[in-house]
Short mmCIF file of C-alpha atoms in Angstrom, two decimals:
data_model
loop_
_atom_site.label_atom_id
_atom_site.label_comp_id
_atom_site.label_asym_id
_atom_site.label_seq_id
_atom_site.Cartn_x
_atom_site.Cartn_y
_atom_site.Cartn_z
CA MET I 1 0.00 0.00 0.00
CA ARG I 2 1.04 3.61 -0.26
CA ILE I 3 -0.19 7.16 0.04
CA THR I 4 0.66 9.23 -3.00
CA ARG I 5 0.98 12.98 -2.86
CA SER I 6 -1.62 14.90 -4.89
CA THR I 7 0.99 16.79 -6.88
CA LYS I 8 2.41 13.54 -8.16
CA LEU I 9 -1.07 12.23 -8.85
CA ALA I 10 -1.80 15.31 -10.91
CA ALA I 11 1.26 14.72 -13.03
CA GLY I 12 0.42 11.07 -13.50
CA LEU I 13 -3.18 11.80 -14.36
CA ALA I 14 -2.16 14.48 -16.81
CA ALA I 15 0.02 11.94 -18.59
CA THR I 16 -2.85 9.47 -18.68
CA LEU I 17 -5.25 12.05 -20.01
CA ALA I 18 -2.84 12.91 -22.79
CA ILE I 19 -3.44 9.42 -24.14
CA PHE I 20 -7.21 9.39 -23.79
CA THR I 21 -8.24 12.91 -24.84
CA ALA I 22 -9.61 14.45 -27.97
CA THR I 23 -8.14 17.75 -29.14
CA LEU I 24 -10.07 20.60 -30.63
CA PRO I 25 -8.84 21.59 -34.10
CA SER I 26 -8.80 25.31 -33.31
CA THR I 27 -8.62 27.73 -30.36
CA ALA I 28 -10.70 27.66 -27.20
CA ALA I 29 -12.95 30.31 -28.72
CA SER I 30 -13.88 27.93 -31.56
CA THR I 31 -17.58 27.74 -32.37
CA ASP I 32 -17.20 24.25 -33.81
CA PRO I 33 -18.48 21.51 -31.48
CA VAL I 34 -16.35 18.40 -31.05
CA ALA I 35 -18.01 14.99 -30.98
CA VAL I 36 -17.48 13.07 -27.73
CA ALA I 37 -17.25 9.35 -28.39
CA ALA I 38 -19.64 7.11 -26.46
CA GLN I 39 -16.71 5.19 -24.99
CA PRO I 40 -16.86 5.44 -21.19
CA ALA I 41 -13.63 5.68 -19.23
CA GLY I 42 -15.66 4.24 -16.34
CA SER I 43 -19.23 2.98 -16.30
CA SER I 44 -21.87 1.00 -14.46
CA ASN I 45 -24.98 -0.63 -15.95
CA VAL I 46 -24.96 1.06 -19.34
CA ARG I 47 -24.58 -0.28 -22.87
CA ILE I 48 -23.43 1.43 -26.05
CA GLU I 49 -25.42 1.37 -29.27
CA GLY I 50 -23.84 3.55 -31.92
CA SER I 51 -23.63 7.08 -30.51
CA ARG I 52 -26.07 6.30 -27.69
CA ILE I 53 -25.41 5.41 -24.07
CA ILE I 54 -28.39 3.41 -22.84
CA LEU I 55 -29.43 2.18 -19.39
CA GLY I 56 -28.42 -1.48 -19.00
CA ASP I 57 -30.47 -4.43 -17.84
CA ALA I 58 -29.28 -4.84 -14.24
CA PRO I 59 -32.19 -5.24 -11.81
CA ALA I 60 -33.44 -2.43 -9.61
CA THR I 61 -31.53 -1.81 -6.39
CA ILE I 62 -32.08 0.18 -3.20
CA GLY I 63 -29.20 2.49 -2.33
CA SER I 64 -28.70 5.04 0.39
CA THR I 65 -31.83 6.99 -0.59
CA GLU I 66 -33.95 3.81 -0.17
CA LEU I 67 -35.55 4.43 -3.56
CA ARG I 68 -36.00 1.27 -5.58
CA GLN I 69 -34.82 2.10 -9.10
CA ARG I 70 -32.59 1.08 -11.99
CA SER I 71 -29.66 3.35 -12.64
CA GLY I 72 -26.63 3.60 -14.87
CA LEU I 73 -23.58 5.86 -14.92
CA ALA I 74 -20.89 6.52 -17.52
CA GLU I 75 -17.85 8.79 -17.13
CA LEU I 76 -16.65 9.56 -20.65
CA THR I 77 -13.11 10.02 -21.87
CA PRO I 78 -11.90 13.55 -20.96
CA VAL I 79 -11.61 16.15 -23.71
CA ARG I 80 -8.59 18.44 -23.97
CA PHE I 81 -8.71 21.89 -25.57
CA PRO I 82 -5.68 23.70 -27.03
CA ALA I 83 -6.35 26.64 -24.71
CA ALA I 84 -8.15 27.20 -21.41
CA THR I 85 -11.81 28.12 -21.42
CA SER I 86 -14.12 29.30 -18.63
CA ALA I 87 -17.29 27.75 -20.03
CA VAL I 88 -18.50 25.08 -22.42
CA VAL I 89 -21.60 24.26 -24.42
CA VAL I 90 -22.58 20.60 -24.24
CA GLY I 91 -24.78 19.25 -27.00
CA TYR I 92 -26.73 16.00 -26.84
CA SER I 93 -30.03 14.26 -27.57
CA SER I 94 -31.86 12.06 -25.09
CA GLY I 95 -34.82 9.78 -24.61
CA THR I 96 -36.64 9.44 -21.29
CA PRO I 97 -39.70 7.18 -21.64
CA ASP I 98 -42.07 6.05 -18.89
CA GLY I 99 -40.96 8.24 -16.01
CA SER I 100 -37.24 7.75 -16.58
CA SER I 101 -34.56 10.46 -16.56
CA ALA I 102 -31.26 11.23 -18.26
CA GLU I 103 -28.68 13.77 -17.11
CA VAL I 104 -25.41 15.03 -18.54
CA ASP I 105 -22.85 16.54 -16.15
CA VAL I 106 -19.54 18.28 -16.80
CA ARG I 107 -16.47 18.93 -14.68
CA ALA I 108 -13.11 20.63 -15.30
CA TRP I 109 -9.49 20.04 -14.33
CA VAL I 110 -8.74 23.12 -12.17
CA LYS I 111 -5.81 23.67 -9.80
CA ASP I 112 -4.50 20.15 -10.36
CA ARG I 113 -7.76 18.49 -9.38
CA TRP I 114 -11.22 17.79 -10.78
CA SER I 115 -13.95 20.26 -9.90
CA GLU I 116 -17.41 19.15 -8.81
CA TRP I 117 -19.82 17.82 -11.39
CA THR I 118 -22.28 20.39 -12.75
CA SER I 119 -25.45 19.59 -14.68
CA ALA I 120 -25.23 20.72 -18.32
CA LYS I 121 -28.41 21.62 -20.22
CA ALA I 122 -28.17 20.78 -23.92
CA GLY I 123 -27.15 23.79 -26.02
CA THR I 124 -26.84 26.14 -23.03
CA PRO I 125 -23.47 27.55 -21.87
CA THR I 126 -22.27 25.98 -18.62
CA ALA I 127 -19.71 27.91 -16.58
CA LEU I 128 -16.74 26.01 -15.20
CA SER I 129 -15.38 26.58 -11.70
CA GLY I 130 -12.19 27.98 -13.23
CA ALA I 131 -10.37 28.33 -16.53
CA SER I 132 -9.36 24.90 -17.80
CA ASP I 133 -8.16 23.15 -20.94
CA GLN I 134 -9.64 19.78 -19.90
CA VAL I 135 -13.25 18.80 -19.28
CA GLN I 136 -15.06 15.53 -18.76
CA LEU I 137 -18.69 14.53 -19.30
CA ARG I 138 -20.73 12.10 -17.21
CA ILE I 139 -24.03 10.45 -18.11
CA ILE I 140 -26.59 9.38 -15.48
CA VAL I 141 -29.68 7.43 -16.55
CA ILE I 142 -32.38 6.39 -14.06
CA ALA I 143 -35.63 4.47 -14.52
CA PRO I 144 -38.37 2.72 -12.52
CA PRO I 145 -37.83 -0.93 -11.55
CA THR I 146 -39.31 -2.20 -14.83
CA GLY I 147 -39.85 -0.87 -18.32
CA ALA I 148 -38.05 2.17 -19.63
CA ASN I 149 -34.45 2.36 -20.83
CA PRO I 150 -33.46 6.05 -21.03
CA TRP I 151 -30.54 7.06 -23.23
CA VAL I 152 -28.23 9.94 -24.17
CA GLY I 153 -26.57 10.29 -27.56
CA ASP I 154 -24.91 12.58 -30.11
CA LEU I 155 -22.67 14.16 -27.48
CA THR I 156 -20.59 17.21 -28.35
CA VAL I 157 -18.69 19.82 -26.36
CA GLN I 158 -17.22 23.19 -27.32
CA PRO I 159 -15.59 26.11 -25.51
CA THR I 160 -17.51 29.36 -25.21
CA ASP I 161 -17.12 32.80 -23.71
CA LYS I 162 -20.87 33.38 -23.53
CA ALA I 163 -21.48 32.27 -19.94
CA ALA I 164 -21.44 34.28 -16.73
CA PRO I 165 -18.56 33.34 -14.38
CA SER I 166 -19.27 30.37 -12.13
CA ARG I 167 -19.73 30.98 -8.42
CA MET I 168 -18.43 27.48 -7.66
CA THR I 169 -14.82 27.87 -6.58
CA VAL I 170 -12.25 26.00 -4.51
CA GLN I 171 -11.97 27.63 -1.09
CA ALA I 172 -8.80 28.31 0.86
CA ALA I 173 -9.85 25.65 3.35
CA PRO I 174 -12.36 22.85 2.77
CA LEU I 175 -15.78 23.20 4.37
CA GLN I 176 -16.40 21.42 7.65
CA SER I 177 -19.85 20.93 9.14
CA ARG I 178 -21.39 18.96 11.97
CA VAL I 179 -24.07 16.62 10.64
CA PHE I 180 -26.04 13.58 11.75
CA ALA I 181 -24.59 10.26 10.53
CA THR I 182 -26.46 7.01 9.99
CA ARG I 183 -25.24 3.51 9.12
CA GLU I 184 -25.94 2.48 5.54
CA GLY I 185 -25.60 -1.29 5.78
CA LEU I 186 -27.14 -2.83 2.61
CA VAL I 187 -24.36 -5.42 2.20
CA GLY I 188 -24.71 -7.01 -1.23
CA GLY I 189 -26.42 -3.92 -2.64
CA THR I 190 -25.08 -1.59 -5.28
CA THR I 191 -24.11 2.05 -4.73
CA ALA I 192 -24.86 4.95 -7.09
CA ASN I 193 -21.44 4.54 -8.75
CA GLY I 194 -21.82 0.79 -9.28
CA HIS I 195 -19.80 -0.45 -6.30
CA VAL I 196 -21.12 -3.70 -4.82
CA ILE I 197 -21.24 -3.27 -1.05
CA ILE I 198 -19.24 -5.82 0.97
CA GLY I 199 -19.17 -6.55 4.67
CA ARG I 200 -17.34 -3.93 6.76
CA ASP I 201 -17.03 -1.73 3.68
CA HIS I 202 -15.32 1.68 3.58
CA PHE I 203 -17.14 4.54 1.83
CA VAL I 204 -19.77 7.18 2.56
CA ALA I 205 -22.92 8.51 0.91
CA LEU I 206 -23.77 12.20 0.51
CA PRO I 207 -27.14 13.50 -0.77
CA SER I 208 -25.91 14.91 -4.11
CA ARG I 209 -24.25 13.49 -7.21
CA ARG I 210 -22.11 16.62 -7.53
CA GLY I 211 -19.61 15.02 -5.18
CA LEU I 212 -20.00 11.39 -6.27
CA ALA I 213 -16.68 9.71 -7.08
CA GLY I 214 -16.37 7.01 -9.71
CA ASN I 215 -16.17 3.39 -8.64
CA GLY I 216 -12.68 2.84 -7.22
CA SER I 217 -11.87 6.57 -7.20
CA GLY I 218 -11.32 8.91 -4.27
CA THR I 219 -11.61 12.16 -6.24
CA TYR I 220 -14.33 13.21 -3.81
CA SER I 221 -13.45 12.14 -0.26
CA VAL I 222 -14.39 13.23 3.24
CA LYS I 223 -12.78 13.27 6.65
CA VAL I 224 -15.33 12.15 9.27
CA CYS I 225 -14.46 12.61 12.94
CA THR I 226 -15.92 11.85 16.33
CA ALA I 227 -14.41 13.30 19.51
CA SER I 228 -11.53 10.80 19.43
CA ARG I 229 -11.38 9.07 16.04
CA CYS I 230 -11.29 10.02 12.34
CA ALA I 231 -11.97 8.22 9.07
CA PHE I 232 -10.93 9.23 5.54
CA GLU I 233 -13.35 7.76 3.02
CA PRO I 234 -14.40 8.10 -0.66
CA VAL I 235 -17.92 9.23 -1.60
CA TRP I 236 -19.40 6.24 -3.47
CA ASP I 237 -23.15 6.56 -2.90
CA VAL I 238 -25.92 9.17 -3.01
CA GLY I 239 -28.17 9.81 0.00
CA PRO I 240 -29.53 9.70 2.60
CA TRP I 241 -32.99 11.10 1.82
CA ASN I 242 -32.16 13.53 -0.99
CA THR I 243 -30.19 13.39 -4.25
CA LYS I 244 -29.83 17.10 -5.07
CA ASP I 245 -28.77 18.53 -1.71
CA ASP I 246 -25.13 19.62 -2.02
CA TYR I 247 -25.37 21.34 1.35
CA TRP I 248 -21.58 21.80 1.60
CA ASN I 249 -21.75 24.44 -1.16
CA PRO I 250 -22.64 28.11 -0.57
CA SER I 251 -26.40 28.74 -0.56
CA ALA I 252 -26.33 30.56 -3.90
CA THR I 253 -24.74 27.61 -5.70
CA ARG I 254 -26.72 24.77 -4.07
CA GLU I 255 -28.66 22.71 -6.57
CA MET I 256 -31.77 22.83 -4.37
CA TRP I 257 -32.78 24.44 -1.06
CA LYS I 258 -30.95 27.71 -1.75
CA ASP I 259 -32.58 29.39 1.25
CA LEU I 260 -30.76 27.09 3.68
CA PRO I 261 -27.37 28.12 5.11
CA GLN I 262 -24.21 26.45 3.86
CA GLY I 263 -23.43 23.26 5.77
CA ARG I 264 -27.03 22.50 6.84
CA PRO I 265 -28.57 19.42 5.17
CA GLU I 266 -32.19 19.71 4.03
CA ALA I 267 -33.09 16.57 5.97
CA GLN I 268 -31.81 18.16 9.17
CA ALA I 269 -33.82 21.32 8.57
CA ALA I 270 -36.91 19.26 7.73
CA TYR I 271 -36.60 17.05 10.81
CA GLN I 272 -35.67 19.74 13.32
CA ASN I 273 -37.55 22.77 12.00
CA GLY I 274 -40.32 21.45 9.75
CA TYR I 275 -38.60 22.86 6.66
CA ASN I 276 -40.36 21.89 3.41
CA GLY I 277 -43.24 20.61 5.48
CA GLY I 278 -40.90 18.14 7.16
CA LYS I 279 -40.43 16.25 3.88
CA ASP I 280 -37.53 15.43 1.56
CA GLN I 281 -37.40 16.21 -2.18
CA PHE I 282 -39.49 13.11 -2.92
CA GLY I 283 -42.28 14.09 -0.51
CA ARG I 284 -41.38 11.54 2.15
CA THR I 285 -41.62 12.50 5.82
CA VAL I 286 -38.05 12.83 7.11
CA ALA I 287 -37.60 10.44 10.05
CA ASN I 288 -34.12 11.60 11.11
CA PRO I 289 -31.79 14.55 10.38
CA ALA I 290 -29.18 12.48 8.47
CA GLY I 291 -26.73 14.36 6.25
CA ILE I 292 -24.31 11.47 5.64
CA ASP I 293 -24.51 7.67 5.49
CA LEU I 294 -21.53 5.57 6.61
CA ALA I 295 -20.67 2.10 5.34
CA ASP I 296 -20.39 -0.50 8.09
CA GLY I 297 -16.58 -0.51 8.25
CA VAL I 298 -16.57 3.27 8.70
CA PHE I 299 -19.36 3.24 11.27
CA TRP I 300 -18.23 0.34 13.46
CA ASP I 301 -14.49 -0.02 12.88
CA ALA I 302 -13.04 3.34 11.84
CA LEU I 303 -15.17 5.53 14.13
CA GLY I 304 -16.23 2.98 16.77
CA MET I 305 -19.86 4.11 16.64
CA SER I 306 -22.60 1.96 18.16
CA ASP I 307 -25.55 4.16 17.23
CA ASN I 308 -26.36 6.98 14.83
CA GLY I 309 -25.13 10.40 15.93
CA PHE I 310 -23.55 13.70 15.03
CA VAL I 311 -20.05 13.79 13.51
CA ASP I 312 -17.75 16.45 12.09
CA VAL I 313 -17.36 16.09 8.31
CA THR I 314 -14.74 17.84 6.15
CA TYR I 315 -15.47 17.81 2.40
CA LEU I 316 -11.88 17.61 1.23
CA TRP I 317 -12.35 18.52 -2.46
CA THR I 318 -13.91 21.91 -1.58
CA GLY I 319 -10.62 23.49 -0.47
CA ASP I 320 -6.90 23.65 -1.00
CA GLY I 321 -4.28 21.98 1.17
CA GLY I 322 -1.86 19.07 1.24
CA ARG I 323 -3.40 15.80 0.11
CA GLY I 324 -2.38 12.20 -0.28
CA THR I 325 -4.26 9.27 -1.79
CA VAL I 326 -4.44 5.83 -0.18
CA VAL I 327 -3.33 3.20 -2.69
CA ILE I 328 -4.10 -0.30 -1.46
CA THR I 329 -5.60 -3.32 -3.19
CA SER I 330 -8.33 -3.85 -0.59
CA GLY I 331 -9.31 -3.19 3.00
CA TYR I 332 -8.22 -0.05 4.79
CA LEU I 333 -5.23 1.73 6.29
CA ASN I 334 -4.87 2.08 10.06
CA VAL I 335 -4.36 5.58 11.49
CA ARG I 336 -2.43 5.65 14.79
CA ASN I 337 -2.02 8.07 17.68
CA SER I 338 1.77 8.23 17.31
CA PRO I 339 4.33 7.70 14.53
CA ASN I 340 4.84 4.18 15.75
CA SER I 341 3.48 0.85 14.52
CA SER I 342 2.59 -0.02 18.12
CA GLY I 343 0.56 3.19 18.56
CA ALA I 344 -3.14 2.86 19.27
CA VAL I 345 -5.44 2.79 16.24
CA VAL I 346 -7.51 5.99 16.30
CA GLY I 347 -9.00 5.86 12.82
CA MET I 348 -8.81 4.38 9.35
CA ALA I 349 -8.56 5.40 5.71
CA GLY I 350 -10.42 3.51 3.02
CA LYS I 351 -9.13 2.34 -0.35
CA SER I 352 -8.64 5.25 -2.80
CA ALA I 353 -9.54 7.87 -0.18
CA GLN I 354 -7.79 11.20 -0.09
CA VAL I 355 -6.22 12.16 3.23
CA THR I 356 -4.99 15.46 4.57
CA VAL I 357 -1.20 15.69 4.98
CA GLU I 358 -0.27 18.28 7.62
CA CYS I 359 3.42 17.44 7.94
CA GLN I 360 5.83 14.54 8.15
CA THR I 361 7.98 13.22 10.97
CA THR I 362 10.18 10.27 11.81
CA GLY I 363 9.08 7.34 13.91
CA SER I 364 9.37 3.60 14.05
CA SER I 365 10.56 1.81 10.96
CA VAL I 366 7.82 -0.03 9.08
CA THR I 367 8.37 -2.72 6.45
CA GLY I 368 5.82 -3.73 3.85
CA SER I 369 5.31 -4.48 0.18
CA GLN I 370 6.78 -1.09 -0.80
CA GLY I 371 9.94 -1.37 1.30
CA THR I 372 11.03 0.02 4.66
CA SER I 373 10.82 3.56 6.02
CA ASN I 374 10.70 5.45 9.32
CA VAL I 375 8.89 8.46 7.83
CA TRP I 376 5.32 9.06 9.00
CA LEU I 377 2.67 11.53 7.86
CA ARG I 378 0.50 13.49 10.27
CA VAL I 379 -2.98 13.34 8.74
CA HIS I 380 -4.85 15.00 11.63
CA SER I 381 -3.92 16.40 14.99
CA GLY I 382 -2.49 13.47 16.97
CA MET I 383 -3.03 11.01 14.09
CA TYR I 384 -0.35 9.43 11.89
CA SER I 385 0.13 7.03 9.00
CA PRO I 386 3.47 5.61 7.77
CA ARG I 387 4.95 6.31 4.37
CA HIS I 388 7.96 5.32 2.34
CA THR I 389 9.45 7.01 -0.71
CA SER I 390 9.36 5.12 -4.00
CA GLN I 391 11.53 5.71 -7.04
CA LEU I 392 9.04 8.38 -8.14
CA GLY I 393 9.22 10.23 -4.87
CA ARG I 394 5.65 9.45 -3.91
CA SER I 395 4.58 9.02 -0.30
CA GLU I 396 3.92 5.35 0.26
CA PRO I 397 2.86 3.90 3.64
CA ALA I 398 4.07 0.34 4.01
CA GLU I 399 1.73 -0.81 6.75
CA ARG I 400 -0.63 -3.53 5.63
CA PRO I 401 -4.41 -2.97 5.85
CA GLY I 402 -5.76 -3.68 9.30
CA HIS I 403 -8.05 -6.50 10.33
CA HIS I 404 -11.02 -6.48 12.67
CA ASN I 405 -12.80 -8.91 14.87
CA PRO I 406 -16.14 -9.78 13.28
CA VAL I 407 -19.23 -8.29 14.88
CA PRO I 408 -22.69 -9.70 14.13
CA ASP I 409 -24.55 -7.56 11.59
CA ALA I 410 -27.28 -5.38 12.99
CA THR I 411 -30.81 -5.28 11.65
CA PRO I 412 -31.17 -4.54 7.93
CA ARG I 413 -31.11 -0.86 7.16
CA ARG I 414 -34.71 -0.58 5.99
CA ALA I 415 -35.91 -2.02 9.29
CA GLU I 416 -33.47 0.23 11.09
CA ARG I 417 -34.73 3.40 9.39
CA ALA I 418 -37.72 3.68 11.70
CA ARG I 419 -35.56 4.21 14.78
CA ARG I 420 -33.20 6.71 13.20
#
């Protein structure tokens, strides 16, 4: 395993994108749209027919929102422009029969990282969060349990200077808010990004697709802390309750509920203050103030929680700062209370998650698959993870993923919802 520094990741990703990008034939001010091939760089439950991306045939599942539906997702190959642009026009056609839906989102490579996903209306300029010469499109198709197969096709993208500047920006420090956390459970189910949930899994769900990472990616990660423990986890599901409540964004840029203050989930306002008649966006009575769902390994093992409760969440992609990425084949990385392999475990970091890197120090020597090193990273006050330097100069912790003593599974999540 290893933790790689974000600057090195940016360089590596840039090299990868150079292989898989299309290049516009003229300047960023070109009015000529460029066709985007229906060849996903990452996908879940979609099929390709000509220029169309169509919902696949996987059965309906119940994710963090507890809505039974069929869904598909496709992240398309990024597009590179010869010059930076502050906005794009995305063109596409779509079909949404029988109560289904199809959405096209766009994001940009800004400040050596991907911005949040923003919904793009066909033929309408969409402002980017900053000037960029690389953008990526994502397709989301959703349908009822039986029947319809929505699709998106004929995708194009072009730079434009006809859009007002975006108000979505990366802050100096990522937003932190105190929200109510619930346990997701649902082992064997499928998340919004196509991940099949395993026992003692490590990921979280947030109630907006704007911060949904691709399956196996930690592009959008959070730090979740109790009074004594912290977990660093990727965002792999959407929920609880809502799907368009990016409450971590400023009120003016929230997708819905723009009259709520930044950092306050709609479900919390509905439950505590009767906001929106006490209902979520689907008209359901909100039974708890949840703003984040935690996979079982995060809930029980990383944070040591025994019941739902309030936690402090930092939305790492919303601000600048030192970052590393956990690179392990499976499991999780232990976080200790001292730069020593015998230090007490005070948290964990899931596969692919981003972690904050405050500084480095020396401690006990740790040997693993990447070699031996006595260099440790401080990832939070009083919390450390080991690293070792590879031939590329990346930060690589050598400690193997931790193990836990099995705990009997609690009641299924749907039965549990009533007491939350």
